[in-house]
PDB file of C-alpha atoms in Angstrom:
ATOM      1  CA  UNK J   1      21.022  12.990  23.769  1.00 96.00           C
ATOM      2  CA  UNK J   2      19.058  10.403  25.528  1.00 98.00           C
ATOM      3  CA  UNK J   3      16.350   9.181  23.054  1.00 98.00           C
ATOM      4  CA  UNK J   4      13.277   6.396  23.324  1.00 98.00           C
ATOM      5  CA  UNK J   5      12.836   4.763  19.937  1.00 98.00           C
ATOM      6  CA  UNK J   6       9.179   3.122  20.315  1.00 97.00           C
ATOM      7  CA  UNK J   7       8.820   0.384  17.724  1.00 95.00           C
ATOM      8  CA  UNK J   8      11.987   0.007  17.454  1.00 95.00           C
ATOM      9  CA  UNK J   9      12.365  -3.140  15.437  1.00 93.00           C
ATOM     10  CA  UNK J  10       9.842  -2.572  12.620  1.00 89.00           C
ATOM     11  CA  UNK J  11      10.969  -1.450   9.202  1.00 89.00           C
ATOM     12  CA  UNK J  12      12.301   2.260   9.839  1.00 95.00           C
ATOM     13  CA  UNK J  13      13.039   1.481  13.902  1.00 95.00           C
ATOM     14  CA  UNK J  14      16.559  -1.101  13.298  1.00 95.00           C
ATOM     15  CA  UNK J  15      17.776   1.328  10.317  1.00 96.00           C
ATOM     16  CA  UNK J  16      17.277   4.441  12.417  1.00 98.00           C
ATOM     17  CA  UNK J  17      18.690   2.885  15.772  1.00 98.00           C
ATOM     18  CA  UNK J  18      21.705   1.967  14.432  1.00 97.00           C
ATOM     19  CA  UNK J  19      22.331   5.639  13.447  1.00 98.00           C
ATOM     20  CA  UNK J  20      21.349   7.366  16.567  1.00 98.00           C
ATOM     21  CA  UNK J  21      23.721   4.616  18.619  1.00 98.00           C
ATOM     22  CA  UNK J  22      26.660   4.994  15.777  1.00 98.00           C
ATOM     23  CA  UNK J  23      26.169   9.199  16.370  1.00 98.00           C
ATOM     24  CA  UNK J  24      26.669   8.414  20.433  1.00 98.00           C
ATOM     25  CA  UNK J  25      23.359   8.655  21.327  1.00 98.00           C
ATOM     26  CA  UNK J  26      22.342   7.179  24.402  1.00 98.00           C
ATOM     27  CA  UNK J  27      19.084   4.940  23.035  1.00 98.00           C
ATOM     28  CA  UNK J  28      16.613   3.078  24.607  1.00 98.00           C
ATOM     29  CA  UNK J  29      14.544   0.902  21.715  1.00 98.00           C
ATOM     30  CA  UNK J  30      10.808  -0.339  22.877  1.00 97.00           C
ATOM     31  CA  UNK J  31       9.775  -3.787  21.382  1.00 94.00           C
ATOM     32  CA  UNK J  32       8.174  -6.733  21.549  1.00 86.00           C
ATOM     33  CA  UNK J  33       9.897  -9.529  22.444  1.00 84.00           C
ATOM     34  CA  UNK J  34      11.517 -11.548  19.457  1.00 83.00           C
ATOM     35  CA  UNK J  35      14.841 -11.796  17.838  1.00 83.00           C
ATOM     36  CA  UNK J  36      14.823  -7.981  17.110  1.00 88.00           C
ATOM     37  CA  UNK J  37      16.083  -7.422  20.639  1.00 93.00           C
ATOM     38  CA  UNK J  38      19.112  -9.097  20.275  1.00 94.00           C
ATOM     39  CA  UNK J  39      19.713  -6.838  17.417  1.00 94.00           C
ATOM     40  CA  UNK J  40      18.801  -3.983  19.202  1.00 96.00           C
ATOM     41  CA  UNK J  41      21.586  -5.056  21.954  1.00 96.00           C
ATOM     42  CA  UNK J  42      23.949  -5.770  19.585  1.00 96.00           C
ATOM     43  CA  UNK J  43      23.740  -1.906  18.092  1.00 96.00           C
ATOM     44  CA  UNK J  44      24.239  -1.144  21.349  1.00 97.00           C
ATOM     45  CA  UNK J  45      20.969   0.319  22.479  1.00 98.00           C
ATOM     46  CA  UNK J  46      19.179  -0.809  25.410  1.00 97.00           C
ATOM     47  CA  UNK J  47      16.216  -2.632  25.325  1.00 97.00           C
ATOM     48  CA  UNK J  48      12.194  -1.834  26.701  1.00 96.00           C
ATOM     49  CA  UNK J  49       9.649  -4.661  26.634  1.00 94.00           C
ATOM     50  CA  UNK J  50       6.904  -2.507  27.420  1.00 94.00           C
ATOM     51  CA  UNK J  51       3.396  -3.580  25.872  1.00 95.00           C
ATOM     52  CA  UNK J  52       1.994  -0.307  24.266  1.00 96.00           C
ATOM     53  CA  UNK J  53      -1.725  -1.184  25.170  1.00 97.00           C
ATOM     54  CA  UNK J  54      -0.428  -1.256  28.934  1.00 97.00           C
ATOM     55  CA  UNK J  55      -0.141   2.208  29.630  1.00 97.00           C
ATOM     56  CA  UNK J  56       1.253   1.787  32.940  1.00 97.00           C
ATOM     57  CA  UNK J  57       4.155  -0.309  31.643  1.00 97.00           C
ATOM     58  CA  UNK J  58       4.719   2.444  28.932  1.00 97.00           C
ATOM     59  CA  UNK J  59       4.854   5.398  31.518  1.00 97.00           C
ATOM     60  CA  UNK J  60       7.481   3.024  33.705  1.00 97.00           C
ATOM     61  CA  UNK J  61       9.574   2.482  30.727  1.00 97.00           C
ATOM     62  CA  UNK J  62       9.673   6.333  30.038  1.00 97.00           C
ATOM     63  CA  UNK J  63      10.154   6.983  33.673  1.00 97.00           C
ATOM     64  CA  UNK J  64      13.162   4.259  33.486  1.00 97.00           C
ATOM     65  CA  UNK J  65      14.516   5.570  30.087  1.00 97.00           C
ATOM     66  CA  UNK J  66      14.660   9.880  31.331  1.00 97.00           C
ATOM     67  CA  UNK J  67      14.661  10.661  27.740  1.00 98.00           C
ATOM     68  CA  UNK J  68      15.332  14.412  26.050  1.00 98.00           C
ATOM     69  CA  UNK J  69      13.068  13.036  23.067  1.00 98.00           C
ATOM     70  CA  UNK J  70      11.040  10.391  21.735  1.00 98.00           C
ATOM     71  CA  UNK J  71      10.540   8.629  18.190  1.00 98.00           C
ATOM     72  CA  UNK J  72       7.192   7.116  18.265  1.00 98.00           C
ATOM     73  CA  UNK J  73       7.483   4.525  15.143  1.00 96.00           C
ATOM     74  CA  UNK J  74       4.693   2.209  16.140  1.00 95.00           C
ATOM     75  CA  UNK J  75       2.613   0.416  13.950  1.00 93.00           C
ATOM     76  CA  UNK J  76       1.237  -2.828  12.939  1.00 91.00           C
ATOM     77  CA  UNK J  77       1.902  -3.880   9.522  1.00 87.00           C
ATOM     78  CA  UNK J  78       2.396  -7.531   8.262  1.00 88.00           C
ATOM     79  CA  UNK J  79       5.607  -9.035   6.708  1.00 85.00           C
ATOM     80  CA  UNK J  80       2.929 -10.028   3.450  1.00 88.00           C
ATOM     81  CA  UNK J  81       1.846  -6.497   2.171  1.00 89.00           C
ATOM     82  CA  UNK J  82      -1.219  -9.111   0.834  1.00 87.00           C
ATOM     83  CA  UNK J  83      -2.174  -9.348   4.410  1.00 90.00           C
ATOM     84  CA  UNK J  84      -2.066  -5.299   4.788  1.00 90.00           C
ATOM     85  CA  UNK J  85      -5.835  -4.717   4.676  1.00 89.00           C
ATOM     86  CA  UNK J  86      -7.186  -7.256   7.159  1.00 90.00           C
ATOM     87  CA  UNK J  87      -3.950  -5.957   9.276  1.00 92.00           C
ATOM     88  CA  UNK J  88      -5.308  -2.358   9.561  1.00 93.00           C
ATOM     89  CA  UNK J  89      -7.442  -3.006  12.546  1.00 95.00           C
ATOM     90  CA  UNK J  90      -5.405  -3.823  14.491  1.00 95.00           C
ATOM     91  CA  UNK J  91      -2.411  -0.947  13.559  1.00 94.00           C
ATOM     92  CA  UNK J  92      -5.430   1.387  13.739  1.00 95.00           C
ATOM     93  CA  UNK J  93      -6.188   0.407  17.293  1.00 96.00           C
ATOM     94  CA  UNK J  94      -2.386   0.732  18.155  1.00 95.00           C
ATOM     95  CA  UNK J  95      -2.827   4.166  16.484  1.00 94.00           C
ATOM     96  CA  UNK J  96      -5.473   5.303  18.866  1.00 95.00           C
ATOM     97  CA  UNK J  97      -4.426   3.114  22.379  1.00 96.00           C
ATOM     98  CA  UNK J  98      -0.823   2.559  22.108  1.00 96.00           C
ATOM     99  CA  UNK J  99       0.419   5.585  20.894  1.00 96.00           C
ATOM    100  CA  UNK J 100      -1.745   7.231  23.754  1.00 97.00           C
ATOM    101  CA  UNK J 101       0.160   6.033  26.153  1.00 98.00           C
ATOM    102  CA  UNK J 102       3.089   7.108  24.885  1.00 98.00           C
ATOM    103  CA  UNK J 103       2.361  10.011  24.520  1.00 98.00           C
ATOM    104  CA  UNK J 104       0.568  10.377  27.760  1.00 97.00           C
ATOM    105  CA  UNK J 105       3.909   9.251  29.140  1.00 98.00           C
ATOM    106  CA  UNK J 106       6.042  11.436  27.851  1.00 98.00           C
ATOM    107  CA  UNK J 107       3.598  14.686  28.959  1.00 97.00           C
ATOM    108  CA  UNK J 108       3.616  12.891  32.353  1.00 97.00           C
ATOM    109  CA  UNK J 109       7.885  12.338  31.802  1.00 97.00           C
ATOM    110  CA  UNK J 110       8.263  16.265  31.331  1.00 97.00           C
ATOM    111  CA  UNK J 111       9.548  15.132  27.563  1.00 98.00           C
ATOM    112  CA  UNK J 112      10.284  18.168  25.404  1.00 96.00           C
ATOM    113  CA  UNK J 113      10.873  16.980  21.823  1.00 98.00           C
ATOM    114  CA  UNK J 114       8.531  14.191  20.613  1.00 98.00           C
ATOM    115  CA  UNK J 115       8.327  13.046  17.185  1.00 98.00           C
ATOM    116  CA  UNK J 116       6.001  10.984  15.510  1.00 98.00           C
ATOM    117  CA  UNK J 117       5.556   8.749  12.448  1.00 97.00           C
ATOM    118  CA  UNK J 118       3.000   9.567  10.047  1.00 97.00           C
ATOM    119  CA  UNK J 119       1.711   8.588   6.267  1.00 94.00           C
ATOM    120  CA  UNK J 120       2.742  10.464   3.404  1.00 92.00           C
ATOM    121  CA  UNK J 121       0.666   8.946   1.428  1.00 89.00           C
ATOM    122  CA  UNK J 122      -3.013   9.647   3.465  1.00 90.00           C
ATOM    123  CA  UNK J 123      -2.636  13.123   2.181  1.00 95.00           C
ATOM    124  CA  UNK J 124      -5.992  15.670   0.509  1.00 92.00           C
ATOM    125  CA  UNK J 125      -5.154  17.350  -2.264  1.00 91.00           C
ATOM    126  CA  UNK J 126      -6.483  18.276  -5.349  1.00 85.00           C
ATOM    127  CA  UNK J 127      -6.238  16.419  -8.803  1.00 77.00           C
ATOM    128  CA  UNK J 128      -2.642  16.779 -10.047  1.00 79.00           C
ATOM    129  CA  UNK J 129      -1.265  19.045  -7.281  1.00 91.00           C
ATOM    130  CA  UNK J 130       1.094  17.522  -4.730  1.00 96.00           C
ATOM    131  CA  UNK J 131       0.016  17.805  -0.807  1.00 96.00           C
ATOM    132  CA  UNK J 132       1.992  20.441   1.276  1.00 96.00           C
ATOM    133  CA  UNK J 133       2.148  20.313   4.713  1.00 96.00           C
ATOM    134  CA  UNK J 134      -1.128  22.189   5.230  1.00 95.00           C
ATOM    135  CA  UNK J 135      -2.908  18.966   3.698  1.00 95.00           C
ATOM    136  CA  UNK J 136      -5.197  16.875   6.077  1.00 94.00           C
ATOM    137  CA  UNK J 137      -5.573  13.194   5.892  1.00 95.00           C
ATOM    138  CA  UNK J 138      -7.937  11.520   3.679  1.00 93.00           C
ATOM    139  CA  UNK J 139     -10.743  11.195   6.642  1.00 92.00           C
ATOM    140  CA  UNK J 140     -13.180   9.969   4.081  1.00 92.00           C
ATOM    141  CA  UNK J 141     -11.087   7.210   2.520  1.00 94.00           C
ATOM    142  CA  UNK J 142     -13.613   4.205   2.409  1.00 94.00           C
ATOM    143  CA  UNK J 143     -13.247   1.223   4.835  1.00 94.00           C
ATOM    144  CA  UNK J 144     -10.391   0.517   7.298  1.00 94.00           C
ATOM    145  CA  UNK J 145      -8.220   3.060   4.971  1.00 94.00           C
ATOM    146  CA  UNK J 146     -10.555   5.918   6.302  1.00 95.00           C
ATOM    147  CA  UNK J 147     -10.685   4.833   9.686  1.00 95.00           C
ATOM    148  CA  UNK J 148      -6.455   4.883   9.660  1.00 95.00           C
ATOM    149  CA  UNK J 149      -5.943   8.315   8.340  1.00 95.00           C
ATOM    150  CA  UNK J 150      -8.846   9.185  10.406  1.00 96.00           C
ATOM    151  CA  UNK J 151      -6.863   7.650  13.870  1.00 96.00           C
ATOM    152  CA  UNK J 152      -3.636   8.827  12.731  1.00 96.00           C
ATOM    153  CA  UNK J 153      -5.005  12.788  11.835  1.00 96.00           C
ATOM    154  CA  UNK J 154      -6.368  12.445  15.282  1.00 96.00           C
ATOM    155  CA  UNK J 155      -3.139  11.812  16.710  1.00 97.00           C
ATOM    156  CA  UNK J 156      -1.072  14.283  14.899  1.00 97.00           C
ATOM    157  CA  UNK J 157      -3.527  16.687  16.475  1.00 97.00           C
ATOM    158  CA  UNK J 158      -2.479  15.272  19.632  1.00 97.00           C
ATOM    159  CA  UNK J 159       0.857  15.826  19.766  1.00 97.00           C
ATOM    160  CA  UNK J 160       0.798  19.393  17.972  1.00 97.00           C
ATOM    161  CA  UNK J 161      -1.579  20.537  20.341  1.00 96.00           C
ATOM    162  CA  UNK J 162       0.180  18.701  23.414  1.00 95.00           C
ATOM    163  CA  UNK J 163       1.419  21.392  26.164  1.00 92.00           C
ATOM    164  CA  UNK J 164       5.042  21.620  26.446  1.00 91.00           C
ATOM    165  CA  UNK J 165       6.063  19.719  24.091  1.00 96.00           C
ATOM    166  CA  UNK J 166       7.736  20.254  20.630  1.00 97.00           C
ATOM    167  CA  UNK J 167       5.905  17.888  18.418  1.00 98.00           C
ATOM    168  CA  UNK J 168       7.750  17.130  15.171  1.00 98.00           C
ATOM    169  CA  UNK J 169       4.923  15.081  12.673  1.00 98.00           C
ATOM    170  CA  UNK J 170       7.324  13.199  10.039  1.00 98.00           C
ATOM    171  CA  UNK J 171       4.903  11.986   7.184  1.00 98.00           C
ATOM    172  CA  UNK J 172       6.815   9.088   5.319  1.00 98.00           C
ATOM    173  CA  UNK J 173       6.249   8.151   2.135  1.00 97.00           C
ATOM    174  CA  UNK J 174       5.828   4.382   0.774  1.00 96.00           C
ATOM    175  CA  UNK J 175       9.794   2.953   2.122  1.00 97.00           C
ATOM    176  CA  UNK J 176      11.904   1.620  -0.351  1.00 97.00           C
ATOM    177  CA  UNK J 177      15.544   0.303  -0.090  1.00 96.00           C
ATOM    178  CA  UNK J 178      17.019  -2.636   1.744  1.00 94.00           C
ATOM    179  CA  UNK J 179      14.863  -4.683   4.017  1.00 92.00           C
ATOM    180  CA  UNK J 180      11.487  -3.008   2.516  1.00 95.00           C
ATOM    181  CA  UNK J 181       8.667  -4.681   0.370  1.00 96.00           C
ATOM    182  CA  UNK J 182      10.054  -2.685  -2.027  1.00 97.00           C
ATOM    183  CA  UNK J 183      13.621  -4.183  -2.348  1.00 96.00           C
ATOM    184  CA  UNK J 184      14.587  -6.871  -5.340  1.00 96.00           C
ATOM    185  CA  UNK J 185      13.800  -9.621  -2.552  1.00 96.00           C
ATOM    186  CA  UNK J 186      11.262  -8.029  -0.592  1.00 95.00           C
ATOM    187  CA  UNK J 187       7.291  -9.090  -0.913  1.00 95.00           C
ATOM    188  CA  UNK J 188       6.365  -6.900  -3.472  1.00 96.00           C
ATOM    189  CA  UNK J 189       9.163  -7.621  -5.746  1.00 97.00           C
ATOM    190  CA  UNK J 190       7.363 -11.106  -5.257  1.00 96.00           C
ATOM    191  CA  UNK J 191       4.263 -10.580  -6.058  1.00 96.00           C
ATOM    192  CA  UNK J 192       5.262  -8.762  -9.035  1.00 97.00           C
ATOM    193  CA  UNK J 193       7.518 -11.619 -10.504  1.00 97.00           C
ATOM    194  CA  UNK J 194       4.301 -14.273  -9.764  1.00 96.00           C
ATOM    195  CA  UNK J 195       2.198 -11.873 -11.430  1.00 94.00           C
ATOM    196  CA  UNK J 196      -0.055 -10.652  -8.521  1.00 93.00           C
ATOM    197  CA  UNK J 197       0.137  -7.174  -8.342  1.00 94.00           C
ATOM    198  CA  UNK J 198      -1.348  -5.504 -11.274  1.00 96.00           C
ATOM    199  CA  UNK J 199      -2.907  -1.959 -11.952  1.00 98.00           C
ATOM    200  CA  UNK J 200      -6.335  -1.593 -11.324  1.00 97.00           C
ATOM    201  CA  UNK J 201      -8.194   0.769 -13.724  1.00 97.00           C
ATOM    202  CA  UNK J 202      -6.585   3.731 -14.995  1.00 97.00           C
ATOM    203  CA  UNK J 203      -3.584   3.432 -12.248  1.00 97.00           C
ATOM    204  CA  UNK J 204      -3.598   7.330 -11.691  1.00 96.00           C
ATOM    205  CA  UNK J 205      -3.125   7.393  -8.583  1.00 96.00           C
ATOM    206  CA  UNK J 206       0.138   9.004  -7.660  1.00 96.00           C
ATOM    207  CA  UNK J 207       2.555   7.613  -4.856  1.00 97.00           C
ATOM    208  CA  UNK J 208       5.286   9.081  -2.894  1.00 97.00           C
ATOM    209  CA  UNK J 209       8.627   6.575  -1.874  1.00 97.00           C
ATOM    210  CA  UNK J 210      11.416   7.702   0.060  1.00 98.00           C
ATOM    211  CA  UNK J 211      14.350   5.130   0.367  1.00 98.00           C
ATOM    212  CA  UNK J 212      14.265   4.356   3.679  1.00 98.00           C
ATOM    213  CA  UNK J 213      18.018   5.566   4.706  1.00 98.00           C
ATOM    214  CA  UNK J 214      16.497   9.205   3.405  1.00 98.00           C
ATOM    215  CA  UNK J 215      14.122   8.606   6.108  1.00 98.00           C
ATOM    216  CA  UNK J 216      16.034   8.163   8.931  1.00 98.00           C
ATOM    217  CA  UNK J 217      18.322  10.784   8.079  1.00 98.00           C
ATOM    218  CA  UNK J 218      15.372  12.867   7.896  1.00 98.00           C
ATOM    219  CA  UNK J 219      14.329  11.513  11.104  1.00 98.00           C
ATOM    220  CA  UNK J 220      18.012  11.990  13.317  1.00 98.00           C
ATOM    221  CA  UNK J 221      17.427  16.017  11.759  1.00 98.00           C
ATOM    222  CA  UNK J 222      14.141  16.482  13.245  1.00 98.00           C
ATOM    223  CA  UNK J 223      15.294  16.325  16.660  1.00 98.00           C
ATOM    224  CA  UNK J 224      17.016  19.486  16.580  1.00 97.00           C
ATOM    225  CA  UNK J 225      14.804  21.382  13.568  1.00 97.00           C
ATOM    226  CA  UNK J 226      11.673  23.313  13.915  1.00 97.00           C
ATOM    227  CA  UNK J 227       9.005  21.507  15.116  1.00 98.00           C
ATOM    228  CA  UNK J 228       5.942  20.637  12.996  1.00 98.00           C
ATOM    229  CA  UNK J 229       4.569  18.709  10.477  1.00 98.00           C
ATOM    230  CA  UNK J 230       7.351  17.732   7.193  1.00 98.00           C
ATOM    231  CA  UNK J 231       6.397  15.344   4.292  1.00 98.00           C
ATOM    232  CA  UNK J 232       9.599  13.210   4.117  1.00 98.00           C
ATOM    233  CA  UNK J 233       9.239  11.738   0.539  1.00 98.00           C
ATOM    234  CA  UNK J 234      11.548  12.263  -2.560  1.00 96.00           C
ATOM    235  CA  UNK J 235      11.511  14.358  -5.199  1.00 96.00           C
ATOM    236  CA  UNK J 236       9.366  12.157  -8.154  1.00 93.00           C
ATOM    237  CA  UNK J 237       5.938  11.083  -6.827  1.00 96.00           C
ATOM    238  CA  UNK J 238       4.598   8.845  -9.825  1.00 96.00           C
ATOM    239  CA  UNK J 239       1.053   7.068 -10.776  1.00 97.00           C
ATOM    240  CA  UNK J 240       0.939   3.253 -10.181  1.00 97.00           C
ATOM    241  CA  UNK J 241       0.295   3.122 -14.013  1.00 97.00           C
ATOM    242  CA  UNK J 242       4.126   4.388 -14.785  1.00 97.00           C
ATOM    243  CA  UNK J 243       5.718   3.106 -11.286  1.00 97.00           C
ATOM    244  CA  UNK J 244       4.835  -0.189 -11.801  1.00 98.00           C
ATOM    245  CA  UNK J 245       5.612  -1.032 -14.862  1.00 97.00           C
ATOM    246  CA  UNK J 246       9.361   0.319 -14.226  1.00 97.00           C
ATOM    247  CA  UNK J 247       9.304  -1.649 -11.249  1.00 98.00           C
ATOM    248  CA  UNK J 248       9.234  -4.525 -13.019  1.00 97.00           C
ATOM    249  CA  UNK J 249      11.353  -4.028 -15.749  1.00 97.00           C
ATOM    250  CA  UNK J 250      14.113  -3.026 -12.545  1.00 97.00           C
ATOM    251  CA  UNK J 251      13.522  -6.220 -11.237  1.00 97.00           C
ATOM    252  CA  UNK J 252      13.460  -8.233 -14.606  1.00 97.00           C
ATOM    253  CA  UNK J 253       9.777  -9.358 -13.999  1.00 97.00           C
ATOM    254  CA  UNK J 254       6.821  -9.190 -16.652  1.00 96.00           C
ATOM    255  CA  UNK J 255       4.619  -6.715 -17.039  1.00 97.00           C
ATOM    256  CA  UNK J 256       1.679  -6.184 -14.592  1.00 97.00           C
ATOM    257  CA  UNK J 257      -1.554  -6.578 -15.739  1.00 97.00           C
ATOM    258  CA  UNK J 258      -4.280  -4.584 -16.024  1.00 97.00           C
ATOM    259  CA  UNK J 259      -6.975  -5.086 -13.585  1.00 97.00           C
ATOM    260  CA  UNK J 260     -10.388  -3.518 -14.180  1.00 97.00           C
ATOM    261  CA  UNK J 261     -12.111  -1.927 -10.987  1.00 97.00           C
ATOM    262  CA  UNK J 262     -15.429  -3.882 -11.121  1.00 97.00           C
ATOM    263  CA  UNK J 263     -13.175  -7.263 -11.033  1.00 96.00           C
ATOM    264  CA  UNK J 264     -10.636  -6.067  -8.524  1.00 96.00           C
ATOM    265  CA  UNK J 265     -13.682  -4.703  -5.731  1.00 95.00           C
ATOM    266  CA  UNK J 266     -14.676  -7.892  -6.453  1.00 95.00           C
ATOM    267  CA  UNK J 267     -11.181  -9.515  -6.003  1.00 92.00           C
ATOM    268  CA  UNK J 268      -9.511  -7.111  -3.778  1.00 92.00           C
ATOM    269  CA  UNK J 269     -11.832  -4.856  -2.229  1.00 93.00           C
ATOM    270  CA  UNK J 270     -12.838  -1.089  -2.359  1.00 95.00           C
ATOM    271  CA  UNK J 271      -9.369  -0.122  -0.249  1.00 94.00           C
ATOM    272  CA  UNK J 272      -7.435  -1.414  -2.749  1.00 94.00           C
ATOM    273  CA  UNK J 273      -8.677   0.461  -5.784  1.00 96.00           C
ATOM    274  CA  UNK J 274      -8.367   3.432  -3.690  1.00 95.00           C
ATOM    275  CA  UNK J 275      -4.844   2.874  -3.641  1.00 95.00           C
ATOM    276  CA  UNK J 276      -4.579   2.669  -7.525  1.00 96.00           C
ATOM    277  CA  UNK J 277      -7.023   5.696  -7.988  1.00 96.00           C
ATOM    278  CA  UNK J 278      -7.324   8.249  -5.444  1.00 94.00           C
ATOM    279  CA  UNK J 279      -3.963   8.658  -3.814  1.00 95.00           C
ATOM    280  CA  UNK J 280      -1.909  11.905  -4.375  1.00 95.00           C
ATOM    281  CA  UNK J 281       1.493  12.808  -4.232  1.00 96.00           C
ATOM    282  CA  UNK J 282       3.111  14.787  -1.297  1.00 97.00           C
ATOM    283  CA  UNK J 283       5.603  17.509  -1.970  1.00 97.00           C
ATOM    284  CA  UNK J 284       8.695  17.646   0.004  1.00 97.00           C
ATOM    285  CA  UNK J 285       9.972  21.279  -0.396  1.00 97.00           C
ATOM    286  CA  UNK J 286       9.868  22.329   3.681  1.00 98.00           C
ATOM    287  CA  UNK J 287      12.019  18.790   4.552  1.00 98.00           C
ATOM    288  CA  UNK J 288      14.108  20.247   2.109  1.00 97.00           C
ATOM    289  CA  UNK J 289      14.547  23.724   3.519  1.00 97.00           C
ATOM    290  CA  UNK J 290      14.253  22.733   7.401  1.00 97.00           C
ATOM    291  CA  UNK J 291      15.748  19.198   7.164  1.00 97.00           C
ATOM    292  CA  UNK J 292      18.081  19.628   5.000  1.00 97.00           C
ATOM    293  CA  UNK J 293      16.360  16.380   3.114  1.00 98.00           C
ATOM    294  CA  UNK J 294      18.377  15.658   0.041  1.00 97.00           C
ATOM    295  CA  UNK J 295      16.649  12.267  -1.310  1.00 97.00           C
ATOM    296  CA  UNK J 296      17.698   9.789  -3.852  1.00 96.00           C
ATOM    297  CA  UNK J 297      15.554   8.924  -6.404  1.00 94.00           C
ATOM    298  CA  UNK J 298      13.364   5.437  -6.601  1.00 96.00           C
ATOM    299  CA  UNK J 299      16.031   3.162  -8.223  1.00 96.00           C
ATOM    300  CA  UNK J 300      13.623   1.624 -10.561  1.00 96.00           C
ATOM    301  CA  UNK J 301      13.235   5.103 -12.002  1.00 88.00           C
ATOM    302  CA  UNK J 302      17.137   6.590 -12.360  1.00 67.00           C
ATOM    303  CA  UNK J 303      17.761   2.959 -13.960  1.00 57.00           C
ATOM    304  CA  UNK J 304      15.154   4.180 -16.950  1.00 57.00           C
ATOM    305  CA  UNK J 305      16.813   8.360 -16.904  1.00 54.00           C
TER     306      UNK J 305
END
């Protein structure tokens, strides 16, 4: 299968390159220009320096790349997850230009299978219930964490809706494993050992991981499964007041401390003690039966089984 990987040097795009080539697909990877591409050559995929905000470079590079399917894994996040918030602009513009184009392209391409990365962890649903696939985005999420899911609903829409075209909507939950923020050396793992991340308030809200290999295998299956929307997270969403603290103890730091939520709007903002208190857990149980999705568990948590 010929396949167009867009983003295909952020956290998932590498991972889930190296599969498709290693499975003999044909790949074409779009990035920006940096010492991902070299990678990218070296897994043997060929390389697109198309600008997303051109669109007219983006529809050339389709044209170019004839693919049976696209991955659209585009996004704008920082290397310093402190950096995340004032970062959201600009992924939330790429949400709403960039992935336009692409999408535009494909339609224009006569692209059948298109799949998209979403957020498992934007999800509505009521206290203590997990979100199924039915659940919208969190449109009224305050500040630049609204307008996101708000961009990003808008673009699942897009591609469900989009004539011709078999849109598969892959909603990821927070990546762990190698390479993530979430690995023994990655940034949060960091900020956890210095001290810096702590729980705000009550720390109920619940989070969804998936290790990040469970997400491209997840990924390589949706290009032949049913098309539609799948939550791709595992199988033990947890509130930051129990996730954290096992965290550390996995990666022999100290315990976080407790934040209060006057002090951390003042300290952090109002987007961060969303994250601590309003964010629900996804349930998986249709990646399970379409996907075949068989996750591992966060290692932080089978350590303390």
């Amino acid at each position: 299968m010929k396949i167009f990987v867009a983003g295909a040097t952020g956290a998932l795009g590498l991972p889930l390159v190296r599969v498709l080539c290693a499975l003999g697909h044909d790949v074409t990877g779009m990035t920006r220009d940096g010492p991902g591409v070299h990678r990218l050559r070296e897994l043997g995929a060929a390389v697109s320096l198309a600008d997303a905000f051109d669109a007219l470079a983006v529809r050339d590079a389709i044209e170019a790349a004839s693919p049976d399917a696209i991955i659209d894994q585009l996004t704008w996040l920082p290397a310093d997850p402190a950096d995340l918030i004032r970062s959201m602009p600009n992924d939330t513009r790429l949400q709403r230009e960039g992935r336009a184009h692409l999408l535009a392209a494909a339609r224009a391409a006569g692209v059948r299978r298109y799949v998209m990365q979403s957020r498992g962890f934007y999800l509505e649903a009521p206290q203590r219930r997990l979100a199924d696939e039915n659940a919208g985005l969190r449109h009224d999420a305050p500040g630049v964490v609204g307008e996101s899911a708000r961009a990003i609903g808008e673009y699942e829409q897009h591609v469900l809706q989009a004539p011709s075209i078999d849109g598969v909507i892959l909603r990821y939950g927070f990546f762990h494993g190698p390479g993530t923020w979430y690995a023994p050396d990655g940034a949060i793992a960091a900020q956890v050992r210095d001290g810096l991340a702590g729980i705000i308030g009550e720390g109920d809200a619940v989070w969804s991981f998936v290790h990040i290999d469970d997400a491209v295998a997840a990924t390589v299956a949706s290009l032949t499964a049913e098309p539609g929307v799948y939550n791709v997270v595992d199988d033990h969403p947890l509130p930051v007041a129990q996730w954290l603290p096992a965290f550390a103890r996995w990666i022999d730091a100290p315990p976080p401390p407790r934040i209060g939520v006057e002090e951390a709007l003042r300290s952090a903002g109002e987007e961060a003690v969303y994250y601590h208190t309003q964010l629900t857990g996804a349930s998986n149980r249709r990646a399970r039966d379409k996907l075949g999705f068989s996750p591992r568990p966060q290692p932080w948590i089978a350590v303390e089984r």
